[in-house]
Coordinates of C-alpha atoms and ligand atoms in Angstrom, one line a residue:
M65 CA 0.0 0.0 0.0
T66 CA 1.4 3.4 -1.1
H67 CA 0.9 5.2 2.2
L68 CA 3.0 2.7 4.1
T69 CA 6.0 3.2 1.8
L70 CA 5.9 7.0 1.8
P71 CA 8.8 8.6 3.7
T72 CA 7.7 9.7 7.2
H73 CA 10.0 12.2 8.8
S74 CA 8.0 12.5 12.0
P75 CA 4.8 10.8 13.2
D76 CA 2.9 13.9 12.2
T77 CA 3.6 13.8 8.5
A78 CA 1.9 10.4 8.3
V79 CA -1.3 12.1 9.3
A80 CA -2.8 14.4 6.6
A81 CA -5.5 15.8 8.9
E82 CA -6.5 15.4 12.5
A83 CA -9.2 16.4 14.9
R84 CA -8.6 16.6 18.7
G85 CA -11.5 16.9 21.2
L86 CA -13.7 18.1 18.3
T87 CA -17.1 19.0 19.6
K88 CA -19.8 20.6 17.5
V89 CA -23.1 21.8 19.0
Y90 CA -25.9 23.1 16.9
G91 CA -28.7 25.3 18.4
S92 CA -29.3 25.9 22.1
G93 CA -31.9 25.2 24.8
Q94 CA -34.5 22.7 23.6
T95 CA -33.1 22.5 20.1
R96 CA -29.5 21.9 21.2
V97 CA -27.9 19.0 19.3
V98 CA -24.4 17.7 20.1
A99 CA -23.5 16.5 16.6
L100 CA -19.9 15.7 17.5
D101 CA -18.8 14.9 21.1
Q102 CA -15.0 15.1 21.8
V103 CA -13.9 13.4 18.6
D104 CA -10.3 12.4 18.3
V105 CA -9.4 11.1 14.8
G106 CA -6.6 11.3 12.3
F107 CA -6.5 10.5 8.6
A108 CA -3.4 8.9 7.2
R109 CA -1.7 10.5 4.3
G110 CA -2.1 8.6 1.0
A111 CA -4.9 6.4 2.4
L112 CA -8.6 6.1 1.6
T113 CA -10.5 6.2 4.9
A114 CA -14.2 5.6 5.0
V115 CA -16.4 7.2 7.7
M116 CA -19.6 5.3 8.5
G117 CA -22.4 5.3 11.0
P118 CA -26.2 5.6 11.4
S119 CA -28.0 8.5 9.8
G120 CA -27.6 11.6 12.0
C121 CA -24.5 10.3 13.8
G122 CA -22.4 13.3 12.7
K123 CA -20.6 12.1 9.5
S124 CA -21.3 15.2 7.4
T125 CA -20.6 17.5 10.4
L126 CA -17.2 15.8 10.8
L127 CA -16.3 16.3 7.2
H128 CA -17.5 19.9 7.2
C129 CA -15.6 20.8 10.3
M130 CA -12.4 19.1 9.0
A131 CA -12.7 20.9 5.7
G132 CA -13.2 24.3 7.3
L133 CA -16.7 24.5 5.9
D134 CA -18.2 24.8 9.4
T135 CA -16.9 26.2 12.7
V136 CA -16.2 24.0 15.6
S137 CA -17.6 24.5 19.1
Q138 CA -14.6 23.1 20.9
G139 CA -11.4 21.3 20.2
S140 CA -9.1 21.6 17.2
V141 CA -8.7 20.6 13.6
R142 CA -5.5 20.6 11.6
I143 CA -4.8 20.1 8.0
G144 CA -1.2 19.2 7.5
D145 CA 0.5 21.4 10.1
T146 CA -2.1 24.2 9.8
E147 CA -4.4 24.7 12.8
L148 CA -7.8 25.8 11.4
N149 CA -8.9 27.5 14.7
G150 CA -6.5 30.4 14.4
L151 CA -7.2 31.3 10.7
R152 CA -8.9 34.5 9.6
D153 CA -11.7 34.1 7.0
K154 CA -9.4 35.0 4.1
Q155 CA -6.7 32.5 5.1
L156 CA -9.4 29.8 5.6
T157 CA -10.8 30.5 2.1
R158 CA -7.4 30.2 0.7
L159 CA -6.7 26.9 2.5
R160 CA -10.0 25.5 1.3
R161 CA -9.2 26.5 -2.2
D162 CA -5.6 25.4 -2.4
R163 CA -5.3 22.5 0.0
I164 CA -8.7 20.8 0.2
G165 CA -10.9 19.1 -2.3
F166 CA -14.6 18.3 -1.7
I167 CA -16.8 15.8 -3.5
F168 CA -20.6 16.0 -2.9
Q169 CA -23.3 13.4 -3.5
A170 CA -24.8 15.7 -6.2
F171 CA -22.2 16.0 -9.0
N172 CA -22.7 19.8 -9.3
L173 CA -21.2 20.1 -12.8
L174 CA -21.8 23.1 -14.9
P175 CA -24.0 21.9 -17.9
T176 CA -22.6 24.4 -20.4
L177 CA -19.0 23.4 -19.9
T178 CA -17.2 20.3 -21.2
A179 CA -15.9 17.6 -18.9
L180 CA -12.4 19.1 -19.1
E181 CA -13.6 22.6 -18.5
N182 CA -15.5 21.4 -15.5
I183 CA -12.4 19.7 -14.2
T184 CA -10.2 22.8 -14.5
L185 CA -12.8 25.3 -13.5
P186 CA -11.6 25.7 -9.8
L187 CA -8.1 26.3 -11.1
D188 CA -9.3 28.8 -13.7
L189 CA -11.4 30.7 -11.1
A190 CA -8.3 30.8 -8.8
G191 CA -6.2 32.1 -11.8
R192 CA -3.9 29.1 -11.5
R193 CA -2.4 27.1 -14.3
A194 CA -3.0 23.4 -14.1
D195 CA 0.1 21.2 -13.5
Q196 CA -0.3 19.5 -16.9
A197 CA 1.5 16.3 -15.9
W198 CA -0.6 15.9 -12.8
L199 CA -3.8 16.7 -14.7
D200 CA -3.0 14.1 -17.4
R201 CA -2.5 11.5 -14.6
V202 CA -5.8 12.4 -12.9
V203 CA -7.7 12.2 -16.2
S204 CA -6.1 8.9 -17.3
T205 CA -6.7 7.5 -13.8
V206 CA -10.3 8.6 -13.9
G207 CA -10.6 6.9 -17.3
L208 CA -12.2 9.8 -19.1
T209 CA -9.5 10.7 -21.7
E210 CA -11.9 10.1 -24.6
R211 CA -14.8 11.9 -23.0
L212 CA -13.1 15.2 -22.2
A213 CA -14.9 17.2 -24.9
H214 CA -18.4 15.9 -23.8
R215 CA -20.8 18.0 -21.8
P216 CA -22.4 16.5 -18.6
T217 CA -25.7 15.6 -20.4
E218 CA -23.7 13.4 -22.8
L219 CA -22.1 11.5 -19.9
S220 CA -23.6 8.7 -17.6
G221 CA -24.1 9.4 -13.9
G222 CA -21.0 7.4 -13.1
Q223 CA -18.9 9.4 -15.6
Q224 CA -20.3 12.7 -14.3
Q225 CA -19.3 11.8 -10.8
R226 CA -15.9 10.8 -12.0
V227 CA -15.6 14.2 -13.6
A228 CA -16.5 15.7 -10.2
C229 CA -13.8 13.6 -8.6
A230 CA -11.2 14.7 -11.1
R231 CA -12.3 18.3 -10.5
A232 CA -11.7 17.8 -6.7
L233 CA -8.2 16.4 -7.5
A234 CA -7.2 18.8 -10.2
S235 CA -5.4 21.3 -7.9
R236 CA -3.6 18.4 -6.2
P237 CA -5.1 19.1 -2.8
E238 CA -3.5 17.7 0.3
I239 CA -6.7 16.0 1.2
V240 CA -10.1 15.2 -0.5
F241 CA -13.3 14.9 1.5
A242 CA -16.2 13.1 -0.2
D243 CA -19.7 13.0 1.4
E244 CA -21.5 9.9 0.1
P245 CA -19.9 10.2 -3.4
T246 CA -21.7 7.1 -4.7
G247 CA -25.0 7.9 -3.0
N248 CA -26.7 8.8 -6.3
L249 CA -25.2 6.0 -8.4
D250 CA -26.1 2.4 -9.2
S251 CA -23.7 -0.2 -8.1
R252 CA -21.8 -0.5 -11.4
A253 CA -21.3 3.3 -11.7
G254 CA -20.5 3.4 -8.0
A255 CA -17.8 0.8 -8.4
Q256 CA -16.2 2.9 -11.2
V257 CA -16.0 5.9 -8.9
L258 CA -14.7 3.8 -6.0
E259 CA -12.0 2.3 -8.2
F260 CA -10.9 5.8 -9.2
L261 CA -10.8 7.0 -5.6
R262 CA -8.8 4.0 -4.5
S263 CA -6.4 4.2 -7.4
S264 CA -5.9 7.9 -6.8
T265 CA -4.6 6.9 -3.3
R266 CA -2.6 3.9 -4.5
D267 CA -1.2 5.4 -7.7
L268 CA -1.2 9.2 -7.1
G269 CA -0.7 9.2 -3.3
Q270 CA -3.9 11.2 -2.8
T271 CA -5.4 11.3 0.7
I272 CA -9.2 10.7 0.7
V273 CA -11.8 10.7 3.5
M274 CA -15.1 9.3 2.3
V275 CA -18.5 9.1 4.0
T276 CA -20.6 6.2 3.0
H277 CA -23.4 4.1 4.3
D278 CA -22.6 1.3 1.8
P279 CA -20.5 -1.6 3.2
V280 CA -19.3 -2.5 -0.3
A281 CA -18.1 1.1 -0.8
A282 CA -16.4 0.9 2.6
S283 CA -14.6 -2.3 1.7
Y284 CA -12.6 -0.2 -0.9
A285 CA -11.1 1.7 2.0
D286 CA -7.8 1.1 3.8
R287 CA -9.6 1.9 7.1
V288 CA -13.2 2.4 8.2
V289 CA -14.0 4.7 11.2
F290 CA -17.4 4.2 12.7
L291 CA -19.2 7.1 14.3
D292 CA -22.1 6.6 16.7
D293 CA -24.0 9.5 18.3
G294 CA -21.2 12.0 17.6
R295 CA -18.4 9.8 18.9
V296 CA -15.8 7.5 17.3
D297 CA -17.1 4.1 18.1
R298 CA -14.6 1.7 16.6
E299 CA -12.5 1.2 13.5
L300 CA -11.6 -1.6 11.0
H301 CA -8.5 -1.9 8.9
A302 CA -8.7 -3.2 5.3
P303 CA -12.1 -4.7 6.0
T304 CA -14.3 -6.9 3.8
A305 CA -17.9 -5.8 3.1
E306 CA -19.0 -8.7 5.4
Q307 CA -16.9 -7.4 8.4
V308 CA -18.4 -3.9 7.8
L309 CA -21.9 -5.3 7.8
E310 CA -21.3 -7.1 11.1
V311 CA -20.3 -3.8 12.8
M312 CA -23.3 -2.1 11.2
A313 CA -25.6 -4.9 12.5
S314 CA -24.2 -4.6 16.0
H315 CA -24.9 -0.8 15.9
A316 CA -28.5 -1.4 14.8
H317 CA -29.1 -3.8 17.7
R318 CA -27.7 -1.5 20.3
V319 CA -30.1 0.1 22.7
H320 CA -29.6 3.9 23.0
Ligands
LIG31 P1 -24.9 12.3 9.2 O1 -24.2 13.0 8.1 O2 -24.2 11.3 9.9 O3 -26.3 11.8 8.8 P2 -25.1 15.0 10.3 O4 -23.6 15.3 10.5 O5 -25.7 15.6 9.1 O6 -25.3 13.4 10.3 O7 -25.9 15.5 11.5 C1 -25.6 15.2 12.9 C2 -26.6 15.8 13.8 O8 -26.5 17.2 13.8 C3 -28.0 15.4 13.5 O9 -28.8 15.3 14.7 C4 -28.5 16.6 12.7 O10 -29.9 16.8 12.8 C5 -27.7 17.8 13.4 N1 -27.4 18.9 12.4 C6 -26.7 18.8 11.3 N2 -26.6 20.0 10.7 C7 -27.3 20.9 11.5 C8 -27.6 22.3 11.4 N3 -27.1 23.0 10.4 N4 -28.4 22.8 12.4 C9 -28.9 22.0 13.3 N5 -28.6 20.7 13.5 C10 -27.9 20.1 12.6
LIG32 MG1 -24.6 13.2 6.0

């Protein structure tokens, strides 16, 4: 596995992003919800990590807090060696733009642009030139070389989501967060997206954190972190879909 052979100069460089004592509270009084409760978690560089857990357990909140898309109530989040807490708005915007990629369940492609134009749009908006060698590798890994001139309506759902994945990777971000990236896809198209995400970690050294509720999707991951009620519950390394299902079943039977 790629991430095990990368040079690690100190224990920290093996971790691309980390939360410590991360607590997120929404609302107050009667509507108060503790979405994350003292979460400690790190995401290994060059690895594909899946985040799972029952609906409402805090998966999206964790991703949003880690990606600087939402503020934290308590605790700390760092991307690389940058602590998000201390950043001003402008610095946070720049960090999100330059160092983080995000993939949503909805592909959010612009219909009037070709696949390639969609992929390079964030770079174009930032006024940055694409690293052509990197872009070529992303596009060939995503398997869309022959489809680059097509518009989204001329692509299947799986191809559209792979364009969205390539867009998230185009700027070579330190870490990519994906919130149920295969949630809108049938299993065949989902498998293509998952193959791409996995090979982008194995072949390109990309770091990916992916929320999913699908045990088959989770089985593509190097590691699965299970959340329950805003807490890290347990984790599995290189699991099979059956092992993931077992943990999910034990959650479902637990009395809260
Ligand atoms: P998941 O992605 O695991 O389904 P979420 O992270 O979306 O869960 O939500 C965790 C908890 O926080 C849920 O109880 C949800 O209702 C609550 N929550 C999420 N976002 C907000 C918000 N913007 N305002 C109030 N409550 C929220
Ligand atoms: Mg969610």
